[in-house]
Tab-separated table of C-alpha atoms (C1' of nucleotides) and ligand atoms in Angstrom:
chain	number	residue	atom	x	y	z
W	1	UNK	CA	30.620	22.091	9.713
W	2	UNK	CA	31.721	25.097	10.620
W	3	UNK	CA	31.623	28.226	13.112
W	4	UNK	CA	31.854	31.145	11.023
W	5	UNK	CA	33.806	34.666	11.958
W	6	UNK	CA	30.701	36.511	12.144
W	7	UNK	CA	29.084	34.645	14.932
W	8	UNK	CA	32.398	33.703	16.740
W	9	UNK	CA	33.375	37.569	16.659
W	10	UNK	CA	29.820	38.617	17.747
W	11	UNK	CA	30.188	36.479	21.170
W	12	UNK	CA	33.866	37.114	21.273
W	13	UNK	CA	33.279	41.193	21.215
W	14	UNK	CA	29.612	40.476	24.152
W	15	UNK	CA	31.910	38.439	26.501
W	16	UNK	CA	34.748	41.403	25.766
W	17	UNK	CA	32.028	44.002	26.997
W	18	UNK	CA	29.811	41.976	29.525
W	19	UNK	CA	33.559	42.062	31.649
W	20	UNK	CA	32.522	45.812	32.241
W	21	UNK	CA	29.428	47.405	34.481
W	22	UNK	CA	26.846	48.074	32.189
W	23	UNK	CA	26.890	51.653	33.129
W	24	UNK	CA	30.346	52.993	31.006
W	25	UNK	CA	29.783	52.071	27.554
W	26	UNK	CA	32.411	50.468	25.669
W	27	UNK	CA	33.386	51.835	22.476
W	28	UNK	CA	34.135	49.115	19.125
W	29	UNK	CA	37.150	51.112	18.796
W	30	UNK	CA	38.542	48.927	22.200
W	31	UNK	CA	37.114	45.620	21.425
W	32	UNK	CA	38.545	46.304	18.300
W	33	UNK	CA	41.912	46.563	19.430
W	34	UNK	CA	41.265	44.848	22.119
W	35	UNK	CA	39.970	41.234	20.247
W	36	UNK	CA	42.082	42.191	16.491
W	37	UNK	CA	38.544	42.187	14.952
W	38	UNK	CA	38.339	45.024	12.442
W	39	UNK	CA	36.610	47.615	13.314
W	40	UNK	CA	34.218	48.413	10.247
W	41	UNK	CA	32.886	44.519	10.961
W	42	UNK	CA	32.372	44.854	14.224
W	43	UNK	CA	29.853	48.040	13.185
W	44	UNK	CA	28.093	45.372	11.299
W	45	UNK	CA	27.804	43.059	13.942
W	46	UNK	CA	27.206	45.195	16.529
W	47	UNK	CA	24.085	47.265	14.267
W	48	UNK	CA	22.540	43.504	14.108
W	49	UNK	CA	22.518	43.035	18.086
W	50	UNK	CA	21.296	46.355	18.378
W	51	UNK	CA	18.300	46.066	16.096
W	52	UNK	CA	17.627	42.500	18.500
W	53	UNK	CA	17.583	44.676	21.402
W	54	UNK	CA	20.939	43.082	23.019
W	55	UNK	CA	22.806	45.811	23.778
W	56	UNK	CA	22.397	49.481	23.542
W	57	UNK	CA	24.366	52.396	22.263
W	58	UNK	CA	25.507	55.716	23.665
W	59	UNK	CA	26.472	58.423	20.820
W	60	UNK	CA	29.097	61.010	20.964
W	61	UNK	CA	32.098	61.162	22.914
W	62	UNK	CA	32.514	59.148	25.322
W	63	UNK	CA	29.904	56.515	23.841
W	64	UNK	CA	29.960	52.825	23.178
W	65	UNK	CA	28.088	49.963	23.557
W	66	UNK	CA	26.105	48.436	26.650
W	67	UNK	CA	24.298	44.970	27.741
W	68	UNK	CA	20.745	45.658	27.374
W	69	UNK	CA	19.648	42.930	29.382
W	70	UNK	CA	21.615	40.800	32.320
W	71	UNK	CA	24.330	38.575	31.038
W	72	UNK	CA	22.736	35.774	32.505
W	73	UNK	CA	19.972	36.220	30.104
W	74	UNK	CA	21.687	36.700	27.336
W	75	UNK	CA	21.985	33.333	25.610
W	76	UNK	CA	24.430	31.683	22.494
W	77	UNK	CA	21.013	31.157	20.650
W	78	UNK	CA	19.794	34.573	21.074
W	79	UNK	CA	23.297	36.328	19.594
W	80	UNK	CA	23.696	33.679	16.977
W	81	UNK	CA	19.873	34.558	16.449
W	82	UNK	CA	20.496	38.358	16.344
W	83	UNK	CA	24.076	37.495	13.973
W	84	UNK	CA	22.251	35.319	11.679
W	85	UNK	CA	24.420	32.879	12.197
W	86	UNK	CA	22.268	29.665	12.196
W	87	UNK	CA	22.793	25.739	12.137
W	88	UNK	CA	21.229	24.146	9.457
W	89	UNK	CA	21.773	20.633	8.758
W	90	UNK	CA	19.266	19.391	5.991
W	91	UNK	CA	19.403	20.335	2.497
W	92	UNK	CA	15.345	20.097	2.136
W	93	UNK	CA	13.014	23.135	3.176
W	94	UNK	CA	12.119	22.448	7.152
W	95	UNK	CA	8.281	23.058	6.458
W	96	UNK	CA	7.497	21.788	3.242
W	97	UNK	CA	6.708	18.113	2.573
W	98	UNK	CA	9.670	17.519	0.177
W	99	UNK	CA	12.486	16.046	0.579
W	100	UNK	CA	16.082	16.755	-0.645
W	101	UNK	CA	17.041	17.188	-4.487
W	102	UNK	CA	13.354	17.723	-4.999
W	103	UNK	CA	12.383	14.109	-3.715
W	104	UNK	CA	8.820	13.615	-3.223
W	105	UNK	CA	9.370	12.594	0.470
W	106	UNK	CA	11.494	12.994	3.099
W	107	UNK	CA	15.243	10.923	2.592
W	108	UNK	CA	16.682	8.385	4.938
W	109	UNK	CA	18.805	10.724	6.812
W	110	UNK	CA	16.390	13.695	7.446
W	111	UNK	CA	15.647	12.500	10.714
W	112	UNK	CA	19.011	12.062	11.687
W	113	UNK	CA	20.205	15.637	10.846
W	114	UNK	CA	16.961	16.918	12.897
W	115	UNK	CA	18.671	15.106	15.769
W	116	UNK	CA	21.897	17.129	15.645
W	117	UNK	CA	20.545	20.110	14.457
W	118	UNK	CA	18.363	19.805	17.633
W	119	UNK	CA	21.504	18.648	19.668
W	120	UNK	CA	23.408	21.763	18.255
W	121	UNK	CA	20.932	24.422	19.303
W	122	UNK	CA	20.827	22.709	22.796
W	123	UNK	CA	23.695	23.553	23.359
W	124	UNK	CA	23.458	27.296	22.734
W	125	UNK	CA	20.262	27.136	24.208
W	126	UNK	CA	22.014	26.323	27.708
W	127	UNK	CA	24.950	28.810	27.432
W	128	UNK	CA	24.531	31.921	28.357
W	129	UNK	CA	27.210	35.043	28.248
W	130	UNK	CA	27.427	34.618	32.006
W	131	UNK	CA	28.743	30.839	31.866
W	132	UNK	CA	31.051	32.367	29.666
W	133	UNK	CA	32.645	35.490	31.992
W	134	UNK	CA	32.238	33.103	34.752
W	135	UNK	CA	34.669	30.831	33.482
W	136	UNK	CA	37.139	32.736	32.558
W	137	UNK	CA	37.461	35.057	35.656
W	138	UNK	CA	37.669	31.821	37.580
W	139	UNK	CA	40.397	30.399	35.437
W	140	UNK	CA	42.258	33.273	36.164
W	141	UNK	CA	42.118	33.257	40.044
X	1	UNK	CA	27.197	26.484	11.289
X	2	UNK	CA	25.852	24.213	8.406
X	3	UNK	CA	26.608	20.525	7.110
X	4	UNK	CA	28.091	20.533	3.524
X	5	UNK	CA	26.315	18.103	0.772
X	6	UNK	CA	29.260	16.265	0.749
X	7	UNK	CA	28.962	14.733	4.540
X	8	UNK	CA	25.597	14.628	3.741
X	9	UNK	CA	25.728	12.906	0.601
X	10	UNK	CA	28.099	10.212	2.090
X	11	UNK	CA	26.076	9.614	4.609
X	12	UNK	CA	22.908	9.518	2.734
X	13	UNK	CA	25.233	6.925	0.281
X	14	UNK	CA	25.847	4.387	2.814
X	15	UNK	CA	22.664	4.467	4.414
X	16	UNK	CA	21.547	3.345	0.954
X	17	UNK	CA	23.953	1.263	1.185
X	18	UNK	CA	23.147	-0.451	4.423
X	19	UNK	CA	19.908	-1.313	3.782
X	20	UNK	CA	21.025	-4.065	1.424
X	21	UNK	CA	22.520	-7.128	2.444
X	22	UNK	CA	27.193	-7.258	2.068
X	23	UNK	CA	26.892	-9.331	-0.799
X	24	UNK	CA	25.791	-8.102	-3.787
X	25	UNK	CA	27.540	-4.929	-4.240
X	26	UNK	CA	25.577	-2.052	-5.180
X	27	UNK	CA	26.391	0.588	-7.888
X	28	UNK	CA	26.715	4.086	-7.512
X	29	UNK	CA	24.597	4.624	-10.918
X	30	UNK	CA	21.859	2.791	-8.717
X	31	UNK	CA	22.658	5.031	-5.976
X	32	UNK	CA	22.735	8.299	-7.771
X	33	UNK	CA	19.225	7.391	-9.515
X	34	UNK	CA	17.522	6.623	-6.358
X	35	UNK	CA	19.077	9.283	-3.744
X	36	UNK	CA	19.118	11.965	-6.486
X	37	UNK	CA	22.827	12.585	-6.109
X	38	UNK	CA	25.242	12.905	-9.300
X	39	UNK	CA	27.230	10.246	-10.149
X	40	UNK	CA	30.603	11.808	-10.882
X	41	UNK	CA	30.332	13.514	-7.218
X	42	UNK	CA	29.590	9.742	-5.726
X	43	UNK	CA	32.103	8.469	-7.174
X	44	UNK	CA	35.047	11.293	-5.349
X	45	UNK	CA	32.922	10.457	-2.219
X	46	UNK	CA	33.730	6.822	-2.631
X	47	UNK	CA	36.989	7.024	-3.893
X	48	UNK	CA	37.589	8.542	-0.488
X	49	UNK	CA	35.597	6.131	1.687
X	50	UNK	CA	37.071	3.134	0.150
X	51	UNK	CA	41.112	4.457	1.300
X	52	UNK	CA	39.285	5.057	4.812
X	53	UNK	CA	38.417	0.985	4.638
X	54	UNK	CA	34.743	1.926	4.962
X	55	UNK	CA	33.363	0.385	2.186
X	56	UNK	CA	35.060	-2.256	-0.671
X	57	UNK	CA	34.837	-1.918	-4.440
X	58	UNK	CA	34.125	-5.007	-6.555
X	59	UNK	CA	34.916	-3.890	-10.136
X	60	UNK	CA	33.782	-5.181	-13.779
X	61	UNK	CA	30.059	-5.508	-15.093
X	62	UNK	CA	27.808	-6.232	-11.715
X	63	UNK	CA	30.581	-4.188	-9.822
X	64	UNK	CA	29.716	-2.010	-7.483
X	65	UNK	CA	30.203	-0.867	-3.133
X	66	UNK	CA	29.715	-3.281	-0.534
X	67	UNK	CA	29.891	-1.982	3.676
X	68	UNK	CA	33.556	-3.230	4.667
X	69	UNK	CA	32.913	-3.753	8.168
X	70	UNK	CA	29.188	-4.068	9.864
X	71	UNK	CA	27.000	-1.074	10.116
X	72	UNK	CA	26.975	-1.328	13.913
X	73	UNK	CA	30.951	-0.207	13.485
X	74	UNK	CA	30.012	2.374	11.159
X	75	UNK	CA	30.333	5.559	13.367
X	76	UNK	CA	29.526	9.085	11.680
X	77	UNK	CA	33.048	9.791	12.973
X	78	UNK	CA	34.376	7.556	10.725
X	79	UNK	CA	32.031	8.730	7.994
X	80	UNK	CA	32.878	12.040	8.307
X	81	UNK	CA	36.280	11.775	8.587
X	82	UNK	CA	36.519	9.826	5.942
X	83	UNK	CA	35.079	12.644	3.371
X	84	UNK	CA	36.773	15.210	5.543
X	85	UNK	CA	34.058	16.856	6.668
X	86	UNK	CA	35.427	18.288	9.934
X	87	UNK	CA	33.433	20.386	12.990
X	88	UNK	CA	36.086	23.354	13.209
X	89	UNK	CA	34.600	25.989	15.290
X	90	UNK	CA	38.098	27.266	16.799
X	91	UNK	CA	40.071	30.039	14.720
X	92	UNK	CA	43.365	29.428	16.175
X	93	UNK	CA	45.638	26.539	15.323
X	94	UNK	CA	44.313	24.281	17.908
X	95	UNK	CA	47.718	22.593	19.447
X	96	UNK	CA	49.204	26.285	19.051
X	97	UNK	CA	49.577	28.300	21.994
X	98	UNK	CA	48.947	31.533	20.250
X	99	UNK	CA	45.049	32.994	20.243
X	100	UNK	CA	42.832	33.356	17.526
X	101	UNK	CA	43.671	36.602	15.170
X	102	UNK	CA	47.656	36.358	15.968
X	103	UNK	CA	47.452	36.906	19.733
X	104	UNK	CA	49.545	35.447	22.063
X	105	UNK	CA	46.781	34.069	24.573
X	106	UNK	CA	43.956	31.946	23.526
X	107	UNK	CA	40.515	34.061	23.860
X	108	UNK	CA	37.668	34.492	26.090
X	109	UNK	CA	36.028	32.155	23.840
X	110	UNK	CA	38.207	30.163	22.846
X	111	UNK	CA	37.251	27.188	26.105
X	112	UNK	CA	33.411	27.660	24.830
X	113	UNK	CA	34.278	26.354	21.087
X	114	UNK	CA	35.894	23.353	22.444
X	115	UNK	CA	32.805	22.629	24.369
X	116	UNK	CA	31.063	22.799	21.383
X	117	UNK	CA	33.428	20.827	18.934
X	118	UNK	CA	32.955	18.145	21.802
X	119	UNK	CA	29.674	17.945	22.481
X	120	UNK	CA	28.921	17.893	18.570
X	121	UNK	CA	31.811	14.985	18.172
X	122	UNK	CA	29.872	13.461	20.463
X	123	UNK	CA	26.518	13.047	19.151
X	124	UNK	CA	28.792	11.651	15.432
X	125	UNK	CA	30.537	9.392	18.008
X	126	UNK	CA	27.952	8.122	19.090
X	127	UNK	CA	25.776	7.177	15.773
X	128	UNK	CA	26.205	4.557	13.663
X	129	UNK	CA	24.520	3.574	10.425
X	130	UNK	CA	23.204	0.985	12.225
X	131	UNK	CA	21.103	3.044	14.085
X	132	UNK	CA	19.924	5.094	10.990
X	133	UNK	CA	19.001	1.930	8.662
X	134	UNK	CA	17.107	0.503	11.611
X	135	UNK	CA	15.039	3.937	12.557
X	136	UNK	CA	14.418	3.833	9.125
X	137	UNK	CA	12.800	-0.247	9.065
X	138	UNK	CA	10.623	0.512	11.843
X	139	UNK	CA	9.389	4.121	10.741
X	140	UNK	CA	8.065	2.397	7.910
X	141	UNK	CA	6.243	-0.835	9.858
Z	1	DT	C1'	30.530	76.635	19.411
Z	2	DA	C1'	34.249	73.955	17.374
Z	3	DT	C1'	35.917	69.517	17.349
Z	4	DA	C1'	36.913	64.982	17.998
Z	5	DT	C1'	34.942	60.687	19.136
Z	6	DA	C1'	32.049	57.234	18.108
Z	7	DC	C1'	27.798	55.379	16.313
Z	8	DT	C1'	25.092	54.449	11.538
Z	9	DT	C1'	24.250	52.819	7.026
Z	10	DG	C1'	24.652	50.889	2.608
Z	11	DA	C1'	27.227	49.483	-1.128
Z	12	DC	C1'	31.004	47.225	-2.858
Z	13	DT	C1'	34.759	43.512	-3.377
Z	14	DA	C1'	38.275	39.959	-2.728
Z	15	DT	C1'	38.889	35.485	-1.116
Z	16	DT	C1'	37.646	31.044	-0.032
Z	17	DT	C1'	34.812	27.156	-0.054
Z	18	DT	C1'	31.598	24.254	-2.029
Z	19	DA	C1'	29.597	21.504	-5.240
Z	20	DG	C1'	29.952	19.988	-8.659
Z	21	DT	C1'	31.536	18.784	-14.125
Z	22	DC	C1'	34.469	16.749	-17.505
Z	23	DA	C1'	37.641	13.831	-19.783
Z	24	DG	C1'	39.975	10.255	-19.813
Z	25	DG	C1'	41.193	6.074	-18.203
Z	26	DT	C1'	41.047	0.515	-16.171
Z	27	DT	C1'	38.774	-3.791	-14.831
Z	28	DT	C1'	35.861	-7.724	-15.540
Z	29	DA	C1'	31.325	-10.457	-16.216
Z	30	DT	C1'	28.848	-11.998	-19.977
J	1	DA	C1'	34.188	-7.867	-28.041
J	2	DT	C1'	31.525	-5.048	-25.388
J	3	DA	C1'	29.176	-2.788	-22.003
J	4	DA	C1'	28.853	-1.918	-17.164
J	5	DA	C1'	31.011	0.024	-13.569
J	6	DC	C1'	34.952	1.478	-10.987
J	7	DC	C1'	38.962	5.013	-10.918
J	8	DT	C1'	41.536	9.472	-11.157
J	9	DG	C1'	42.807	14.135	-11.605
J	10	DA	C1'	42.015	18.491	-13.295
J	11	DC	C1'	39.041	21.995	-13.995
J	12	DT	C1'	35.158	25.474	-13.043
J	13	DA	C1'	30.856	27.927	-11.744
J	14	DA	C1'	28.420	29.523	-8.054
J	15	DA	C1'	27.752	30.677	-3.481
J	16	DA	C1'	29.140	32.146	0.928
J	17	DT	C1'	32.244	34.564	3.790
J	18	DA	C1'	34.866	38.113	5.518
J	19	DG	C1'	35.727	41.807	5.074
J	20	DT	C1'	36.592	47.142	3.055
J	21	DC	C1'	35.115	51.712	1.878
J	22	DA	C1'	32.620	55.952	1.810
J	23	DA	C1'	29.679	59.145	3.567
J	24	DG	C1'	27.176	60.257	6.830
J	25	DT	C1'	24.813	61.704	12.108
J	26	DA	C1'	24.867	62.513	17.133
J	27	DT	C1'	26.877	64.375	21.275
J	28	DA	C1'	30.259	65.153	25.226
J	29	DT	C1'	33.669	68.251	26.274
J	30	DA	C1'	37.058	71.818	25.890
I	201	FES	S1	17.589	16.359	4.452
I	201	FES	FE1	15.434	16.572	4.557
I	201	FES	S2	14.906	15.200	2.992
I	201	FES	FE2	17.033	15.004	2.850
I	202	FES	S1	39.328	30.524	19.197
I	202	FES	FE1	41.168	29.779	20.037
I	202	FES	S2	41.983	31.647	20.702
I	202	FES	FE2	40.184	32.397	19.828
DNA sequence: TATATACTTGACTATTTTAGTCAGGTTTAT
DNA sequence: ATAAACCTGACTAAAATAGTCAAGTATATA
C-alpha cells in the first residue's frame, strides 16, 4: 500500500501555499522550486483542485494560486478527493453483490478490508490543511 | 493508496486456511479452486510465508500448508510482512536526514505521512486471523 | 501597446510495479 | 511406479504512475 506522488505532491504544494494570506497568489513556478516538484505536474494537479473549487487562480502577471476556502476546512479527503487519489482495498466492485475473481458472494476477507479502508479515510477525514501548517510553524518556534 | 492482490491473496490464503483444524494440511490446489486464486501465484505467496515461519509445508501425496503457530498470533503485520507488502507513504529514505525530492530538510508533510503509516500499522497490528475466521463463524450463525 | 509572466489544456511517453505464467524440478503416500 | 503436491527461478504482459511536451490564453505592468 502505497501513497502515490500525485496525492503526496497535491498536499505538499496546499500546505506550501496555505503558509501565505490568501490575498497574494502564489505562482506554481515557486512551489515548484520551492517543493522540487516539476512544474508541468503541478499544472495538472493544480487544474484538478481548481475544477473541485479548492483554490482559485489569478491570470497574468503577477498571478498564482489561492485557498478558496479556510484552511481549516480544507480536509486530506477533500484534496485526495479533488487528486483522485483514492484508497481502495477490495478487489470486488463496492456496490454489486459479487465478490472477488467473479465469486458469487462476498469472500472471507471483504469485511475486513471495509474495516481499513474505513479506518484509512478516517484518518483523512480528521486532518485538515490547518493541523498541518499548525504543526509545523509550532515545530519551528 | 490501494492494497495489491498479493497481500490480499495471502491473507485471503490463510484465512482459508484457518478455518480448518492444524492437522490435516491443506493444499494450495484446494485453495486456488475454492478462493479463485491461481495456483502458481499461491505457491510464490507460500514459498514466502513458510521462510517467515507462518505456516509449515508437509510434502508428498496428501501434502499440503498447515498454520505454524495459532491464529490468535497471526497478526496482519506478520502477514504482510511476510509477502512484503509494505504501507510506504514517505518519499524520502526514512532514517535519512535529507527531504523528499533531494532536499536537505524533511518536508511540510513529511510528520503527516508518518501519522498515517502509524495509524494504518496500527489497525494490521492489531488484527489477527483469529479475529477474521471467527467474524466469519458467527456472520454465518 | 508590447511583453513577459503565469495559467490552461490535451496528448504523449518512459519507467516502474504488479500480477501473474511457465518450465522445470523434488518429495513422499499409496 | 506413479501421481499428488510442494519448490524454485526466470520470464513476461498489462496496468499504473510519474512525468514530459507542445501549443495555447489571459492580464499586469512598463
Ligand atoms: S474483496 Fe470483496 S469479495 Fe473479496
Ligand atoms: S516525505 Fe519525508 S521529506 Fe517529504
Amino acid at each position: 500500500m502505497k501513497l502515490t506522488s500525485k496525492g503526496r505532491y497535491a498536499v505538499m504544494a496546499l500546505a506550501d501555499l496555505a503558509r501565505f494570506d490568501n490575498i497574494n497568489p502564489v505562482s506554481l513556478r515557486d512551489i515548484s522550486l520551492r517543493q522540487g516538484i516539476s512544474l508541468d505536474y503541478l499544472e495538472q494537479i493544480f487544474s484538478k483542485l481548481r475544477k473541485k473549487e479548492i483554490v482559485q487562480s489569478v491570470r497574468g502577471t503577477q498571478g498564482g494560486y489561492i485557498l478558496n476556502k479556510k484552511a481549516k476546512e480544507i480536509k486530506l479527503t477533500n484534496i485526495f478527493d479533488a487528486v483522485d487519489e483514492k484508497v481502495k482495498t477490495v478487489q470486488c466492485k463496492k456496490d454489486s453483490k459479487k465478490g472477488c475473481n467473479g465469486k458469487s458472494t462476498k469472500c472471507l476477507t471483504h469485511n475486513l478490508w471495509d474495516e481499513l479502508e474505513n479506518h484509512i479515510n478516517n484518518f483523512f477525514e480528521k486532518k485538515s490543511l490547518e493541523d498541518l501548517v499548525k504543526e509545523n510553524t509550532e515545530r519551528r518556534i
